[in-house]
Amino acid sequence: MRILVTGAAGFVGIPVCDALSASGHSVTAVTRAEPAAALAAERTEVLGQLSGATDWSGVLSGVDAVVHLAGRAHVLEEDQRAAERLYREANVEVLEGLAEAAVRHGVKRLVFVSSIKVNGEETHGAPFSADQPPAPEDAYGRSKALAEQRLSEIAGDRMEWVILRPPLMYGPGVRGNMARLLAIADRGWPVPLGSIRNARDLLYVGSFADLIATAVVAPAAANRIFLARDGEPLSTPDLFREIAAALGKRAMVLPCPVAVLEVAGRITGRQAEVRRLVGDLRIDDGETRRALAWTPRVSRDEALRRTAAWYKSR
C-alpha cells in the first residue's frame, strides 16, 4: 500500500515508518522540518507547521491510507488559558483539514493516534475500555476526544477510520516523565516512591508501531476504537526499579506516605504530576488482541533494555 505518515520524524513516527516499510508498504513521510536522520520512507515531504489551512493535495495523490501522528503533545504546567485554543488548533483543526482532503483524494483508511486521556486520567476499580463514553479532564484530552468525533463525522461512509488510544509510551527517543525517571535512576538519586501501591499500564513504542502497521490493513479494524498496553501493569516504584536495573544501576526507593506526596504536589503546583505517580491507570485491551490478532512482540524487559541503551548512547 501507499501510506502517508504525518509526524513521521517524531518519537512515534520513526518506528512507525520502520514498521510500515518492513511490511512492504511505500511510505511518504510528512515532517515539520528536515529530519535529522534519514527515515524509512520512499519520500519525505517537509510541510512546515501544520494548520487547518495546510494544503495536502501535493502529498495525498495516489495514497491508500493515512497514519496521522502529528499534533500538539501533552505539556505539563502550561498556561491553561491558552491551552484550549492551542490544542484545538493543532489536534482538531489539522485533523479536520487532513480528513476532508483525504476523502476528496479517495483515501481508503485514516488511522488516527489519539490518547488514553480521552477515557480519563485514572481508573478506580475497572480498567478503561474502548466502549466507555469519553471523560477527558484537561484541554489535551478534550482536543483528542473532539478530533475523534470530527474524524468519524467527516469520514462518514466515504472513508474508513481507525482510532488508537495509547497510554504513556516509552522507548528510544522518549521525553517527558519517562525521560526524567531515566535521568534520576541513572544518577542514582533516591526517590520517595516506596509507599505507592498503584497499578499503571504502559506501552513500548515499538509494539505500538506494530499495532499501527496492523491497523492500517486489518479489515476488522475499520471504524473502531482500540486500546493497547504492554501486558501486566506496574506500580510506580516497581517501574523505577526496572528502569534502574535496565541501566545497570541500584534503585534507591525510599518510603514516604502518599498523603505527604499529595500535599507536596499542591504546595508546588504539581498536583497533576503527583496524581500520575500515585494513581491507577488500567487498560482492557482484550478486544484489540482478539480482533486484530495482535500482541506485543517485545517483552517489557527487552523494551526497557532498548530504552536504557538509547539513553546511555546519547
mmCIF file of C-alpha atoms in Angstrom:
data_model
loop_
_atom_site.group_PDB
_atom_site.id
_atom_site.type_symbol
_atom_site.label_atom_id
_atom_site.label_comp_id
_atom_site.label_asym_id
_atom_site.label_seq_id
_atom_site.Cartn_x
_atom_site.Cartn_y
_atom_site.Cartn_z
ATOM 1 C CA MET A 1 0.000 0.000 0.000
ATOM 2 C CA ARG A 2 0.947 3.644 -0.374
ATOM 3 C CA ILE A 3 0.800 5.157 3.102
ATOM 4 C CA LEU A 4 1.192 8.750 4.233
ATOM 5 C CA VAL A 5 2.555 9.253 7.770
ATOM 6 C CA THR A 6 2.295 12.662 9.459
ATOM 7 C CA GLY A 7 4.631 13.466 12.319
ATOM 8 C CA ALA A 8 7.000 10.962 10.767
ATOM 9 C CA ALA A 9 10.174 12.299 12.405
ATOM 10 C CA GLY A 10 8.770 12.160 15.941
ATOM 11 C CA PHE A 11 9.098 9.712 18.816
ATOM 12 C CA VAL A 12 6.311 7.500 17.432
ATOM 13 C CA GLY A 13 6.722 8.397 13.773
ATOM 14 C CA ILE A 14 10.215 6.975 13.321
ATOM 15 C CA PRO A 15 9.358 3.399 14.456
ATOM 16 C CA VAL A 16 6.034 3.593 12.585
ATOM 17 C CA CYS A 17 7.860 4.336 9.324
ATOM 18 C CA ASP A 18 10.224 1.460 10.124
ATOM 19 C CA ALA A 19 7.337 -0.958 10.760
ATOM 20 C CA LEU A 20 5.383 0.044 7.661
ATOM 21 C CA SER A 21 8.418 -0.129 5.390
ATOM 22 C CA ALA A 22 9.390 -3.503 6.861
ATOM 23 C CA SER A 23 5.885 -4.724 5.968
ATOM 24 C CA GLY A 24 6.494 -3.824 2.333
ATOM 25 C CA HIS A 25 4.495 -0.608 2.131
ATOM 26 C CA SER A 26 5.543 2.520 0.264
ATOM 27 C CA VAL A 27 5.776 5.301 2.862
ATOM 28 C CA THR A 28 5.530 9.039 2.325
ATOM 29 C CA ALA A 29 6.826 10.773 5.456
ATOM 30 C CA VAL A 30 5.441 14.212 6.299
ATOM 31 C CA THR A 31 7.592 16.260 8.676
ATOM 32 C CA ARG A 32 7.553 19.782 10.072
ATOM 33 C CA ALA A 33 11.275 20.305 9.415
ATOM 34 C CA GLU A 34 14.048 18.481 7.630
ATOM 35 C CA PRO A 35 14.623 15.282 9.684
ATOM 36 C CA ALA A 36 17.941 14.924 11.489
ATOM 37 C CA ALA A 37 18.395 11.422 10.052
ATOM 38 C CA ALA A 38 17.024 9.545 7.073
ATOM 39 C CA LEU A 39 13.602 7.991 7.631
ATOM 40 C CA ALA A 40 12.427 4.584 6.421
ATOM 41 C CA ALA A 41 10.389 6.175 3.654
ATOM 42 C CA GLU A 42 10.475 6.342 -0.117
ATOM 43 C CA ARG A 43 9.563 10.012 0.001
ATOM 44 C CA THR A 44 9.877 12.747 2.631
ATOM 45 C CA GLU A 45 7.839 15.944 2.422
ATOM 46 C CA VAL A 46 8.573 18.926 4.670
ATOM 47 C CA LEU A 47 5.306 20.835 5.109
ATOM 48 C CA GLY A 48 6.304 23.095 7.995
ATOM 49 C CA GLN A 49 3.949 23.874 10.855
ATOM 50 C CA LEU A 50 0.623 22.175 10.144
ATOM 51 C CA SER A 51 -2.672 24.013 10.476
ATOM 52 C CA GLY A 52 -6.288 23.721 9.415
ATOM 53 C CA ALA A 53 -5.329 25.514 6.198
ATOM 54 C CA THR A 54 -2.466 23.169 5.221
ATOM 55 C CA ASP A 55 -2.596 22.178 1.543
ATOM 56 C CA TRP A 56 -2.450 18.367 1.429
ATOM 57 C CA SER A 57 -3.082 17.996 -2.313
ATOM 58 C CA GLY A 58 0.585 17.547 -3.204
ATOM 59 C CA VAL A 59 1.096 14.553 -0.891
ATOM 60 C CA LEU A 60 -2.253 12.710 -0.942
ATOM 61 C CA SER A 61 -2.480 11.874 -4.612
ATOM 62 C CA GLY A 62 -2.453 8.095 -5.039
ATOM 63 C CA VAL A 63 -2.314 7.418 -1.278
ATOM 64 C CA ASP A 64 -4.234 4.382 0.010
ATOM 65 C CA ALA A 65 -4.058 5.088 3.745
ATOM 66 C CA VAL A 66 -3.000 7.805 6.167
ATOM 67 C CA VAL A 67 -1.472 7.435 9.630
ATOM 68 C CA HIS A 68 -1.967 10.711 11.488
ATOM 69 C CA LEU A 69 0.542 11.167 14.307
ATOM 70 C CA ALA A 70 1.229 14.899 14.113
ATOM 71 C CA GLY A 71 -0.245 17.082 16.812
ATOM 72 C CA ARG A 72 0.451 19.027 19.951
ATOM 73 C CA ALA A 73 1.575 16.685 22.697
ATOM 74 C CA HIS A 74 0.507 16.920 26.309
ATOM 75 C CA VAL A 75 2.541 19.552 28.176
ATOM 76 C CA LEU A 76 2.669 19.806 31.966
ATOM 77 C CA GLU A 77 2.382 23.128 33.755
ATOM 78 C CA GLU A 78 1.295 25.115 30.718
ATOM 79 C CA ASP A 79 -0.931 28.186 30.663
ATOM 80 C CA GLN A 80 -4.432 26.735 30.782
ATOM 81 C CA ARG A 81 -5.913 29.928 29.382
ATOM 82 C CA ALA A 82 -4.124 29.374 26.083
ATOM 83 C CA ALA A 83 -4.163 25.572 26.160
ATOM 84 C CA GLU A 84 -7.707 25.035 24.871
ATOM 85 C CA ARG A 85 -7.076 27.169 21.791
ATOM 86 C CA LEU A 86 -3.627 25.739 21.060
ATOM 87 C CA TYR A 87 -4.740 22.124 21.380
ATOM 88 C CA ARG A 88 -7.818 22.733 19.275
ATOM 89 C CA GLU A 89 -5.751 24.308 16.503
ATOM 90 C CA ALA A 90 -3.102 21.561 16.463
ATOM 91 C CA ASN A 91 -5.149 18.468 17.284
ATOM 92 C CA VAL A 92 -8.615 19.197 15.913
ATOM 93 C CA GLU A 93 -8.314 21.685 13.077
ATOM 94 C CA VAL A 94 -5.322 19.923 11.480
ATOM 95 C CA LEU A 95 -7.171 16.600 11.655
ATOM 96 C CA GLU A 96 -10.291 18.160 10.107
ATOM 97 C CA GLY A 97 -8.343 19.574 7.162
ATOM 98 C CA LEU A 98 -6.453 16.311 6.625
ATOM 99 C CA ALA A 99 -9.569 14.136 6.832
ATOM 100 C CA GLU A 100 -11.505 16.327 4.405
ATOM 101 C CA ALA A 101 -8.589 16.287 1.940
ATOM 102 C CA ALA A 102 -8.201 12.513 2.341
ATOM 103 C CA VAL A 103 -11.864 11.970 1.490
ATOM 104 C CA ARG A 104 -11.537 14.163 -1.601
ATOM 105 C CA HIS A 105 -8.478 12.188 -2.787
ATOM 106 C CA GLY A 106 -10.116 8.806 -2.324
ATOM 107 C CA VAL A 107 -8.020 7.627 0.618
ATOM 108 C CA LYS A 108 -9.426 4.318 1.833
ATOM 109 C CA ARG A 109 -8.484 4.477 5.537
ATOM 110 C CA LEU A 110 -7.200 7.006 8.069
ATOM 111 C CA VAL A 111 -5.582 5.757 11.279
ATOM 112 C CA PHE A 112 -5.655 8.419 13.998
ATOM 113 C CA VAL A 113 -3.443 8.208 17.073
ATOM 114 C CA SER A 114 -5.455 9.646 19.936
ATOM 115 C CA SER A 115 -4.750 9.161 23.668
ATOM 116 C CA ILE A 116 -5.994 7.181 26.649
ATOM 117 C CA LYS A 117 -6.643 10.591 28.213
ATOM 118 C CA VAL A 118 -9.877 10.595 26.194
ATOM 119 C CA ASN A 119 -11.077 7.946 28.658
ATOM 120 C CA GLY A 120 -9.874 9.923 31.666
ATOM 121 C CA GLU A 121 -6.933 10.462 33.972
ATOM 122 C CA GLU A 122 -7.110 7.411 36.227
ATOM 123 C CA THR A 123 -9.110 4.279 36.881
ATOM 124 C CA HIS A 124 -10.971 3.304 40.026
ATOM 125 C CA GLY A 125 -11.516 -0.434 40.029
ATOM 126 C CA ALA A 126 -12.468 -1.430 36.469
ATOM 127 C CA PRO A 127 -9.925 -0.710 33.708
ATOM 128 C CA PHE A 128 -10.600 1.650 30.820
ATOM 129 C CA SER A 129 -12.188 0.083 27.733
ATOM 130 C CA ALA A 130 -12.835 1.309 24.211
ATOM 131 C CA ASP A 131 -16.615 1.300 24.576
ATOM 132 C CA GLN A 132 -16.717 3.669 27.547
ATOM 133 C CA PRO A 133 -18.023 7.195 26.905
ATOM 134 C CA PRO A 134 -15.215 9.791 26.733
ATOM 135 C CA ALA A 135 -14.411 11.526 30.013
ATOM 136 C CA PRO A 136 -11.378 13.756 29.347
ATOM 137 C CA GLU A 137 -10.328 16.068 32.162
ATOM 138 C CA ASP A 138 -7.927 18.513 30.532
ATOM 139 C CA ALA A 139 -7.515 20.539 27.359
ATOM 140 C CA TYR A 140 -5.332 17.921 25.688
ATOM 141 C CA GLY A 141 -7.761 15.086 26.349
ATOM 142 C CA ARG A 142 -10.726 17.202 25.235
ATOM 143 C CA SER A 143 -8.958 18.074 21.971
ATOM 144 C CA LYS A 144 -8.305 14.398 21.223
ATOM 145 C CA ALA A 145 -11.911 13.460 22.031
ATOM 146 C CA LEU A 146 -13.232 16.163 19.709
ATOM 147 C CA ALA A 147 -10.802 15.130 16.968
ATOM 148 C CA GLU A 148 -12.094 11.548 17.205
ATOM 149 C CA GLN A 149 -15.661 12.775 16.844
ATOM 150 C CA ARG A 150 -14.848 15.009 13.882
ATOM 151 C CA LEU A 151 -12.969 12.205 12.109
ATOM 152 C CA SER A 152 -15.975 9.878 12.210
ATOM 153 C CA GLU A 153 -18.284 12.708 11.085
ATOM 154 C CA ILE A 154 -16.094 13.768 8.150
ATOM 155 C CA ALA A 155 -15.338 10.202 7.042
ATOM 156 C CA GLY A 156 -18.987 9.105 7.117
ATOM 157 C CA ASP A 157 -19.362 6.171 4.764
ATOM 158 C CA ARG A 158 -16.759 7.559 2.335
ATOM 159 C CA MET A 159 -13.580 6.578 4.188
ATOM 160 C CA GLU A 160 -12.720 4.024 6.870
ATOM 161 C CA TRP A 161 -11.215 5.284 10.100
ATOM 162 C CA VAL A 162 -9.347 3.637 12.978
ATOM 163 C CA ILE A 163 -8.710 5.313 16.339
ATOM 164 C CA LEU A 164 -5.935 4.149 18.673
ATOM 165 C CA ARG A 165 -5.669 5.342 22.286
ATOM 166 C CA PRO A 166 -2.246 4.533 23.746
ATOM 167 C CA PRO A 167 -1.225 5.131 27.385
ATOM 168 C CA LEU A 168 2.166 6.512 28.416
ATOM 169 C CA MET A 169 4.716 5.175 25.946
ATOM 170 C CA TYR A 170 8.444 4.610 26.326
ATOM 171 C CA GLY A 171 11.315 3.606 24.087
ATOM 172 C CA PRO A 172 14.278 5.200 22.300
ATOM 173 C CA GLY A 173 13.712 8.934 21.977
ATOM 174 C CA VAL A 174 11.256 9.152 24.878
ATOM 175 C CA ARG A 175 10.749 12.508 26.576
ATOM 176 C CA GLY A 176 8.646 13.837 29.446
ATOM 177 C CA ASN A 177 8.101 11.917 32.685
ATOM 178 C CA MET A 178 9.776 8.737 31.480
ATOM 179 C CA ALA A 179 12.891 10.643 30.450
ATOM 180 C CA ARG A 180 13.008 12.225 33.900
ATOM 181 C CA LEU A 181 12.797 8.817 35.576
ATOM 182 C CA LEU A 182 15.639 7.578 33.376
ATOM 183 C CA ALA A 183 17.800 10.548 34.358
ATOM 184 C CA ILE A 184 17.086 10.160 38.092
ATOM 185 C CA ALA A 185 17.775 6.416 38.032
ATOM 186 C CA ASP A 186 20.977 6.887 36.048
ATOM 187 C CA ARG A 187 22.291 9.412 38.570
ATOM 188 C CA GLY A 188 21.473 7.108 41.474
ATOM 189 C CA TRP A 189 19.329 9.663 43.253
ATOM 190 C CA PRO A 190 16.888 8.433 45.920
ATOM 191 C CA VAL A 191 13.163 8.776 45.214
ATOM 192 C CA PRO A 192 10.329 8.949 47.807
ATOM 193 C CA LEU A 193 8.118 6.453 45.972
ATOM 194 C CA GLY A 194 8.314 3.391 48.215
ATOM 195 C CA SER A 195 4.860 3.725 49.781
ATOM 196 C CA ILE A 196 2.955 3.954 46.497
ATOM 197 C CA ARG A 197 0.793 0.895 45.777
ATOM 198 C CA ASN A 198 -0.725 1.629 42.393
ATOM 199 C CA ALA A 199 -1.037 -0.116 39.021
ATOM 200 C CA ARG A 200 -0.411 1.618 35.700
ATOM 201 C CA ASP A 201 -0.300 0.231 32.176
ATOM 202 C CA LEU A 202 2.428 1.357 29.769
ATOM 203 C CA LEU A 203 3.221 0.646 26.120
ATOM 204 C CA TYR A 204 6.540 0.225 24.327
ATOM 205 C CA VAL A 205 6.639 2.457 21.258
ATOM 206 C CA GLY A 206 7.929 -0.359 19.042
ATOM 207 C CA SER A 207 4.931 -2.512 19.976
ATOM 208 C CA PHE A 208 2.636 0.407 19.231
ATOM 209 C CA ALA A 209 4.249 0.823 15.817
ATOM 210 C CA ASP A 210 3.491 -2.843 15.089
ATOM 211 C CA LEU A 211 -0.120 -2.239 16.124
ATOM 212 C CA ILE A 212 -0.385 0.709 13.762
ATOM 213 C CA ALA A 213 1.007 -1.387 10.894
ATOM 214 C CA THR A 214 -1.694 -3.962 11.686
ATOM 215 C CA ALA A 215 -4.481 -1.380 11.988
ATOM 216 C CA VAL A 216 -3.659 0.066 8.569
ATOM 217 C CA VAL A 217 -4.594 -3.152 6.782
ATOM 218 C CA ALA A 218 -6.776 -5.306 9.056
ATOM 219 C CA PRO A 219 -10.393 -5.488 7.797
ATOM 220 C CA ALA A 220 -11.603 -5.896 11.404
ATOM 221 C CA ALA A 221 -10.111 -2.520 12.365
ATOM 222 C CA ALA A 222 -12.444 -0.449 10.190
ATOM 223 C CA ASN A 223 -14.425 2.234 12.039
ATOM 224 C CA ARG A 224 -13.372 1.082 15.505
ATOM 225 C CA ILE A 225 -11.523 2.362 18.553
ATOM 226 C CA PHE A 226 -8.715 0.298 20.087
ATOM 227 C CA LEU A 227 -6.712 0.484 23.315
ATOM 228 C CA ALA A 228 -3.312 -1.120 23.847
ATOM 229 C CA ARG A 229 -0.792 -1.910 26.576
ATOM 230 C CA ASP A 230 2.346 -3.969 27.194
ATOM 231 C CA GLY A 231 0.757 -6.555 29.434
ATOM 232 C CA GLU A 232 0.740 -6.619 33.216
ATOM 233 C CA PRO A 233 0.701 -3.185 34.885
ATOM 234 C CA LEU A 234 3.439 -1.854 37.142
ATOM 235 C CA SER A 235 3.417 0.236 40.288
ATOM 236 C CA THR A 236 5.423 3.453 40.095
ATOM 237 C CA PRO A 237 8.158 2.179 42.467
ATOM 238 C CA ASP A 238 8.431 -1.107 40.549
ATOM 239 C CA LEU A 239 8.711 0.806 37.284
ATOM 240 C CA PHE A 240 11.551 2.864 38.748
ATOM 241 C CA ARG A 241 13.292 -0.304 39.929
ATOM 242 C CA GLU A 242 13.003 -1.880 36.468
ATOM 243 C CA ILE A 243 14.332 1.286 34.826
ATOM 244 C CA ALA A 244 17.313 1.324 37.181
ATOM 245 C CA ALA A 245 18.004 -2.365 36.535
ATOM 246 C CA ALA A 246 17.941 -1.782 32.776
ATOM 247 C CA LEU A 247 20.516 0.979 33.268
ATOM 248 C CA GLY A 248 22.659 -1.297 35.430
ATOM 249 C CA LYS A 249 22.035 0.865 38.487
ATOM 250 C CA ARG A 250 20.776 0.223 42.001
ATOM 251 C CA ALA A 251 17.419 1.846 42.688
ATOM 252 C CA MET A 252 17.107 3.871 45.882
ATOM 253 C CA VAL A 253 13.373 3.839 46.640
ATOM 254 C CA LEU A 254 12.501 5.357 50.000
ATOM 255 C CA PRO A 255 9.153 5.141 51.799
ATOM 256 C CA CYS A 256 7.026 8.284 52.003
ATOM 257 C CA PRO A 257 3.289 8.443 52.775
ATOM 258 C CA VAL A 258 1.191 9.103 49.693
ATOM 259 C CA ALA A 259 -0.640 11.850 51.595
ATOM 260 C CA VAL A 260 2.666 13.691 52.045
ATOM 261 C CA LEU A 261 3.392 13.446 48.315
ATOM 262 C CA GLU A 262 -0.069 14.823 47.549
ATOM 263 C CA VAL A 263 0.397 17.754 49.932
ATOM 264 C CA ALA A 264 3.788 18.471 48.351
ATOM 265 C CA GLY A 265 2.131 18.418 44.942
ATOM 266 C CA ARG A 266 -0.433 21.002 45.997
ATOM 267 C CA ILE A 267 2.217 23.251 47.552
ATOM 268 C CA THR A 268 4.437 23.147 44.460
ATOM 269 C CA GLY A 269 1.642 23.279 41.899
ATOM 270 C CA ARG A 270 2.454 19.771 40.675
ATOM 271 C CA GLN A 271 -0.813 18.097 41.640
ATOM 272 C CA ALA A 272 -1.293 16.582 38.188
ATOM 273 C CA GLU A 273 2.213 15.124 38.143
ATOM 274 C CA VAL A 274 1.812 13.595 41.599
ATOM 275 C CA ARG A 275 -1.578 12.219 40.602
ATOM 276 C CA ARG A 276 0.073 10.292 37.774
ATOM 277 C CA LEU A 277 2.693 8.935 40.151
ATOM 278 C CA VAL A 278 0.241 7.623 42.760
ATOM 279 C CA GLY A 279 -2.964 6.855 40.827
ATOM 280 C CA ASP A 280 -4.071 3.772 38.906
ATOM 281 C CA LEU A 281 -4.452 3.636 35.137
ATOM 282 C CA ARG A 282 -5.523 0.197 33.957
ATOM 283 C CA ILE A 283 -6.431 -0.694 30.373
ATOM 284 C CA ASP A 284 -8.527 -3.525 28.965
ATOM 285 C CA ASP A 285 -7.081 -4.250 25.517
ATOM 286 C CA GLY A 286 -8.561 -7.719 25.173
ATOM 287 C CA GLU A 287 -10.704 -6.742 22.199
ATOM 288 C CA THR A 288 -7.663 -5.256 20.428
ATOM 289 C CA ARG A 289 -5.801 -8.529 20.782
ATOM 290 C CA ARG A 290 -8.782 -10.637 19.708
ATOM 291 C CA ALA A 291 -9.989 -8.538 16.771
ATOM 292 C CA LEU A 292 -6.580 -7.718 15.325
ATOM 293 C CA ALA A 293 -4.690 -10.862 16.405
ATOM 294 C CA TRP A 294 -2.098 -8.520 17.890
ATOM 295 C CA THR A 295 0.172 -8.997 20.867
ATOM 296 C CA PRO A 296 3.364 -7.113 21.736
ATOM 297 C CA ARG A 297 6.316 -8.956 20.236
ATOM 298 C CA VAL A 298 8.863 -7.355 22.566
ATOM 299 C CA SER A 299 8.870 -8.150 26.284
ATOM 300 C CA ARG A 300 8.903 -5.288 28.752
ATOM 301 C CA ASP A 301 12.354 -6.303 29.996
ATOM 302 C CA GLU A 302 13.748 -6.144 26.468
ATOM 303 C CA ALA A 303 11.885 -2.909 25.720
ATOM 304 C CA LEU A 304 13.360 -1.260 28.817
ATOM 305 C CA ARG A 305 16.826 -2.546 27.891
ATOM 306 C CA ARG A 306 16.477 -0.939 24.453
ATOM 307 C CA THR A 307 15.296 2.294 26.048
ATOM 308 C CA ALA A 308 18.196 2.285 28.511
ATOM 309 C CA ALA A 309 20.717 1.530 25.752
ATOM 310 C CA TRP A 310 19.418 4.517 23.768
ATOM 311 C CA TYR A 311 19.601 6.750 26.845
ATOM 312 C CA LYS A 312 23.202 5.781 27.608
ATOM 313 C CA SER A 313 24.275 6.216 23.970
ATOM 314 C CA ARG A 314 23.135 9.820 23.647
#
